[in-house]
Amino acid sequence: MIENTARKGERPPKIASKPVRKREPNILAVIDQRGCTGCEACIIFCPVDCIEIVPGTHFAQFQQVVEVDIERCIGCALCAKNCPWDTIPMLPYAEGIKKAPELTLKSICNQKTVEDIK
């Protein structure tokens, strides 16, 4: 069995140091963390490295989930095509910005979450 070595170890405390995209995409990937298993399949295919691991969510059924940094997503849809759980909808940009907090249980990218909009 091949071990997944993607993103092992400590994460840098500030993710914002990664470059933002040059223009807004037509579509945006938004991970529905309620269906995410944290398998990291999407991370491998992201060409701009905008998917981050969110460890230790406070929901018992999750060991980890992932999150798209919507400031860096270019809308290529490779993550959605390769997600084995079909939990990454590709939404029109404006809709994705609005729906992201509803689908995000915990954020490390300093984005709004479902708790923030309650």
JSON list of C-alpha atoms in Angstrom, two decimals:
[
{"chain": "A", "resi": 1, "resn": "MET", "atom": "CA", "xyz": [0.00, 0.00, 0.00]},
{"chain": "A", "resi": 2, "resn": "ILE", "atom": "CA", "xyz": [1.33, 3.42, -0.91]},
{"chain": "A", "resi": 3, "resn": "GLU", "atom": "CA", "xyz": [1.43, 5.96, 1.91]},
{"chain": "A", "resi": 4, "resn": "ASN", "atom": "CA", "xyz": [0.00, 9.40, 1.23]},
{"chain": "A", "resi": 5, "resn": "THR", "atom": "CA", "xyz": [2.77, 11.84, 2.15]},
{"chain": "A", "resi": 6, "resn": "ALA", "atom": "CA", "xyz": [0.97, 15.00, 1.03]},
{"chain": "A", "resi": 7, "resn": "ARG", "atom": "CA", "xyz": [0.94, 17.71, 3.66]},
{"chain": "A", "resi": 8, "resn": "LYS", "atom": "CA", "xyz": [2.40, 15.77, 6.58]},
{"chain": "A", "resi": 9, "resn": "GLY", "atom": "CA", "xyz": [3.77, 17.71, 9.52]},
{"chain": "A", "resi": 10, "resn": "GLU", "atom": "CA", "xyz": [3.19, 21.19, 10.83]},
{"chain": "A", "resi": 11, "resn": "ARG", "atom": "CA", "xyz": [1.45, 23.79, 8.70]},
{"chain": "A", "resi": 12, "resn": "PRO", "atom": "CA", "xyz": [2.75, 27.34, 8.53]},
{"chain": "A", "resi": 13, "resn": "PRO", "atom": "CA", "xyz": [0.74, 29.63, 10.81]},
{"chain": "A", "resi": 14, "resn": "LYS", "atom": "CA", "xyz": [-0.08, 32.11, 8.06]},
{"chain": "A", "resi": 15, "resn": "ILE", "atom": "CA", "xyz": [-1.54, 30.77, 4.82]},
{"chain": "A", "resi": 16, "resn": "ALA", "atom": "CA", "xyz": [-2.14, 34.22, 3.33]},
{"chain": "A", "resi": 17, "resn": "SER", "atom": "CA", "xyz": [1.47, 34.37, 2.15]},
{"chain": "A", "resi": 18, "resn": "LYS", "atom": "CA", "xyz": [0.59, 32.25, -0.88]},
{"chain": "A", "resi": 19, "resn": "PRO", "atom": "CA", "xyz": [-0.13, 34.30, -4.00]},
{"chain": "A", "resi": 20, "resn": "VAL", "atom": "CA", "xyz": [-3.71, 35.13, -4.91]},
{"chain": "A", "resi": 21, "resn": "ARG", "atom": "CA", "xyz": [-5.08, 34.49, -8.38]},
{"chain": "A", "resi": 22, "resn": "LYS", "atom": "CA", "xyz": [-4.81, 37.12, -11.13]},
{"chain": "A", "resi": 23, "resn": "ARG", "atom": "CA", "xyz": [-8.54, 37.33, -11.92]},
{"chain": "A", "resi": 24, "resn": "GLU", "atom": "CA", "xyz": [-11.83, 36.00, -10.60]},
{"chain": "A", "resi": 25, "resn": "PRO", "atom": "CA", "xyz": [-12.81, 32.62, -12.06]},
{"chain": "A", "resi": 26, "resn": "ASN", "atom": "CA", "xyz": [-16.21, 31.97, -13.63]},
{"chain": "A", "resi": 27, "resn": "ILE", "atom": "CA", "xyz": [-16.77, 29.06, -11.26]},
{"chain": "A", "resi": 28, "resn": "LEU", "atom": "CA", "xyz": [-15.51, 28.33, -7.77]},
{"chain": "A", "resi": 29, "resn": "ALA", "atom": "CA", "xyz": [-14.88, 25.10, -5.87]},
{"chain": "A", "resi": 30, "resn": "VAL", "atom": "CA", "xyz": [-16.57, 24.98, -2.47]},
{"chain": "A", "resi": 31, "resn": "ILE", "atom": "CA", "xyz": [-16.10, 21.92, -0.29]},
{"chain": "A", "resi": 32, "resn": "ASP", "atom": "CA", "xyz": [-19.15, 20.72, 1.60]},
{"chain": "A", "resi": 33, "resn": "GLN", "atom": "CA", "xyz": [-17.33, 19.73, 4.77]},
{"chain": "A", "resi": 34, "resn": "ARG", "atom": "CA", "xyz": [-20.33, 17.75, 6.00]},
{"chain": "A", "resi": 35, "resn": "GLY", "atom": "CA", "xyz": [-19.54, 15.13, 3.35]},
{"chain": "A", "resi": 36, "resn": "CYS", "atom": "CA", "xyz": [-15.75, 15.46, 3.33]},
{"chain": "A", "resi": 37, "resn": "THR", "atom": "CA", "xyz": [-13.78, 12.52, 4.73]},
{"chain": "A", "resi": 38, "resn": "GLY", "atom": "CA", "xyz": [-10.40, 14.26, 4.63]},
{"chain": "A", "resi": 39, "resn": "CYS", "atom": "CA", "xyz": [-9.02, 11.72, 2.15]},
{"chain": "A", "resi": 40, "resn": "GLU", "atom": "CA", "xyz": [-6.89, 14.47, 0.52]},
{"chain": "A", "resi": 41, "resn": "ALA", "atom": "CA", "xyz": [-7.59, 13.28, -3.05]},
{"chain": "A", "resi": 42, "resn": "CYS", "atom": "CA", "xyz": [-8.49, 16.82, -4.10]},
{"chain": "A", "resi": 43, "resn": "ILE", "atom": "CA", "xyz": [-5.23, 18.26, -2.76]},
{"chain": "A", "resi": 44, "resn": "ILE", "atom": "CA", "xyz": [-3.15, 16.15, -5.12]},
{"chain": "A", "resi": 45, "resn": "PHE", "atom": "CA", "xyz": [-4.90, 17.49, -8.22]},
{"chain": "A", "resi": 46, "resn": "CYS", "atom": "CA", "xyz": [-5.08, 21.21, -7.32]},
{"chain": "A", "resi": 47, "resn": "PRO", "atom": "CA", "xyz": [-2.66, 23.05, -9.65]},
{"chain": "A", "resi": 48, "resn": "VAL", "atom": "CA", "xyz": [-2.58, 26.22, -7.50]},
{"chain": "A", "resi": 49, "resn": "ASP", "atom": "CA", "xyz": [-2.31, 24.54, -4.07]},
{"chain": "A", "resi": 50, "resn": "CYS", "atom": "CA", "xyz": [-5.43, 26.27, -2.72]},
{"chain": "A", "resi": 51, "resn": "ILE", "atom": "CA", "xyz": [-6.85, 23.33, -0.74]},
{"chain": "A", "resi": 52, "resn": "GLU", "atom": "CA", "xyz": [-5.86, 23.16, 2.90]},
{"chain": "A", "resi": 53, "resn": "ILE", "atom": "CA", "xyz": [-6.27, 20.45, 5.54]},
{"chain": "A", "resi": 54, "resn": "VAL", "atom": "CA", "xyz": [-8.44, 21.49, 8.48]},
{"chain": "A", "resi": 55, "resn": "PRO", "atom": "CA", "xyz": [-7.41, 19.17, 11.34]},
{"chain": "A", "resi": 56, "resn": "GLY", "atom": "CA", "xyz": [-9.36, 18.35, 14.46]},
{"chain": "A", "resi": 57, "resn": "THR", "atom": "CA", "xyz": [-12.82, 19.66, 13.73]},
{"chain": "A", "resi": 58, "resn": "HIS", "atom": "CA", "xyz": [-15.07, 19.61, 16.77]},
{"chain": "A", "resi": 59, "resn": "PHE", "atom": "CA", "xyz": [-17.52, 17.24, 15.07]},
{"chain": "A", "resi": 60, "resn": "ALA", "atom": "CA", "xyz": [-16.99, 13.68, 16.29]},
{"chain": "A", "resi": 61, "resn": "GLN", "atom": "CA", "xyz": [-17.42, 11.99, 12.90]},
{"chain": "A", "resi": 62, "resn": "PHE", "atom": "CA", "xyz": [-14.45, 13.86, 11.37]},
{"chain": "A", "resi": 63, "resn": "GLN", "atom": "CA", "xyz": [-10.74, 13.40, 11.98]},
{"chain": "A", "resi": 64, "resn": "GLN", "atom": "CA", "xyz": [-9.95, 16.08, 9.43]},
{"chain": "A", "resi": 65, "resn": "VAL", "atom": "CA", "xyz": [-11.60, 17.83, 6.51]},
{"chain": "A", "resi": 66, "resn": "VAL", "atom": "CA", "xyz": [-10.28, 20.08, 3.76]},
{"chain": "A", "resi": 67, "resn": "GLU", "atom": "CA", "xyz": [-11.11, 23.62, 2.72]},
{"chain": "A", "resi": 68, "resn": "VAL", "atom": "CA", "xyz": [-10.69, 25.60, -0.49]},
{"chain": "A", "resi": 69, "resn": "ASP", "atom": "CA", "xyz": [-9.08, 29.00, -0.07]},
{"chain": "A", "resi": 70, "resn": "ILE", "atom": "CA", "xyz": [-11.57, 30.90, -2.21]},
{"chain": "A", "resi": 71, "resn": "GLU", "atom": "CA", "xyz": [-9.10, 33.76, -2.67]},
{"chain": "A", "resi": 72, "resn": "ARG", "atom": "CA", "xyz": [-6.78, 31.45, -4.63]},
{"chain": "A", "resi": 73, "resn": "CYS", "atom": "CA", "xyz": [-9.14, 29.02, -6.40]},
{"chain": "A", "resi": 74, "resn": "ILE", "atom": "CA", "xyz": [-8.97, 29.39, -10.20]},
{"chain": "A", "resi": 75, "resn": "GLY", "atom": "CA", "xyz": [-12.07, 27.29, -10.93]},
{"chain": "A", "resi": 76, "resn": "CYS", "atom": "CA", "xyz": [-10.31, 24.51, -12.85]},
{"chain": "A", "resi": 77, "resn": "ALA", "atom": "CA", "xyz": [-12.66, 21.84, -11.35]},
{"chain": "A", "resi": 78, "resn": "LEU", "atom": "CA", "xyz": [-9.92, 19.20, -11.05]},
{"chain": "A", "resi": 79, "resn": "CYS", "atom": "CA", "xyz": [-10.69, 18.79, -7.35]},
{"chain": "A", "resi": 80, "resn": "ALA", "atom": "CA", "xyz": [-14.40, 18.22, -8.03]},
{"chain": "A", "resi": 81, "resn": "LYS", "atom": "CA", "xyz": [-13.69, 15.72, -10.81]},
{"chain": "A", "resi": 82, "resn": "ASN", "atom": "CA", "xyz": [-11.38, 13.70, -8.58]},
{"chain": "A", "resi": 83, "resn": "CYS", "atom": "CA", "xyz": [-13.30, 13.80, -5.29]},
{"chain": "A", "resi": 84, "resn": "PRO", "atom": "CA", "xyz": [-14.38, 10.21, -4.56]},
{"chain": "A", "resi": 85, "resn": "TRP", "atom": "CA", "xyz": [-17.25, 11.47, -2.37]},
{"chain": "A", "resi": 86, "resn": "ASP", "atom": "CA", "xyz": [-18.70, 14.08, -4.78]},
{"chain": "A", "resi": 87, "resn": "THR", "atom": "CA", "xyz": [-18.60, 16.68, -2.04]},
{"chain": "A", "resi": 88, "resn": "ILE", "atom": "CA", "xyz": [-17.07, 19.55, -4.04]},
{"chain": "A", "resi": 89, "resn": "PRO", "atom": "CA", "xyz": [-19.69, 21.46, -6.00]},
{"chain": "A", "resi": 90, "resn": "MET", "atom": "CA", "xyz": [-18.45, 23.88, -8.66]},
{"chain": "A", "resi": 91, "resn": "LEU", "atom": "CA", "xyz": [-20.62, 26.96, -8.33]},
{"chain": "A", "resi": 92, "resn": "PRO", "atom": "CA", "xyz": [-20.83, 30.22, -10.27]},
{"chain": "A", "resi": 93, "resn": "TYR", "atom": "CA", "xyz": [-18.40, 32.63, -8.61]},
{"chain": "A", "resi": 94, "resn": "ALA", "atom": "CA", "xyz": [-20.94, 34.90, -6.88]},
{"chain": "A", "resi": 95, "resn": "GLU", "atom": "CA", "xyz": [-22.99, 31.93, -5.66]},
{"chain": "A", "resi": 96, "resn": "GLY", "atom": "CA", "xyz": [-19.85, 30.18, -4.40]},
{"chain": "A", "resi": 97, "resn": "ILE", "atom": "CA", "xyz": [-18.87, 33.21, -2.33]},
{"chain": "A", "resi": 98, "resn": "LYS", "atom": "CA", "xyz": [-22.35, 33.25, -0.76]},
{"chain": "A", "resi": 99, "resn": "LYS", "atom": "CA", "xyz": [-22.63, 29.47, -0.18]},
{"chain": "A", "resi": 100, "resn": "ALA", "atom": "CA", "xyz": [-19.11, 28.87, 1.16]},
{"chain": "A", "resi": 101, "resn": "PRO", "atom": "CA", "xyz": [-19.96, 29.82, 4.78]},
{"chain": "A", "resi": 102, "resn": "GLU", "atom": "CA", "xyz": [-22.99, 27.48, 4.76]},
{"chain": "A", "resi": 103, "resn": "LEU", "atom": "CA", "xyz": [-20.82, 24.52, 3.72]},
{"chain": "A", "resi": 104, "resn": "THR", "atom": "CA", "xyz": [-17.79, 25.26, 5.91]},
{"chain": "A", "resi": 105, "resn": "LEU", "atom": "CA", "xyz": [-17.80, 23.77, 9.41]},
{"chain": "A", "resi": 106, "resn": "LYS", "atom": "CA", "xyz": [-14.31, 24.95, 10.38]},
{"chain": "A", "resi": 107, "resn": "SER", "atom": "CA", "xyz": [-11.90, 27.27, 8.56]},
{"chain": "A", "resi": 108, "resn": "ILE", "atom": "CA", "xyz": [-8.15, 27.76, 8.71]},
{"chain": "A", "resi": 109, "resn": "CYS", "atom": "CA", "xyz": [-8.23, 30.25, 5.83]},
{"chain": "A", "resi": 110, "resn": "ASN", "atom": "CA", "xyz": [-10.02, 32.86, 7.98]},
{"chain": "A", "resi": 111, "resn": "GLN", "atom": "CA", "xyz": [-13.23, 32.48, 6.00]},
{"chain": "A", "resi": 112, "resn": "LYS", "atom": "CA", "xyz": [-16.73, 32.62, 7.44]},
{"chain": "A", "resi": 113, "resn": "THR", "atom": "CA", "xyz": [-18.23, 29.34, 8.60]},
{"chain": "A", "resi": 114, "resn": "VAL", "atom": "CA", "xyz": [-21.70, 27.99, 9.27]},
{"chain": "A", "resi": 115, "resn": "GLU", "atom": "CA", "xyz": [-21.28, 29.09, 12.92]},
{"chain": "A", "resi": 116, "resn": "ASP", "atom": "CA", "xyz": [-20.60, 32.69, 11.84]},
{"chain": "A", "resi": 117, "resn": "ILE", "atom": "CA", "xyz": [-23.87, 32.96, 9.90]},
{"chain": "A", "resi": 118, "resn": "LYS", "atom": "CA", "xyz": [-26.16, 31.48, 12.58]}
]
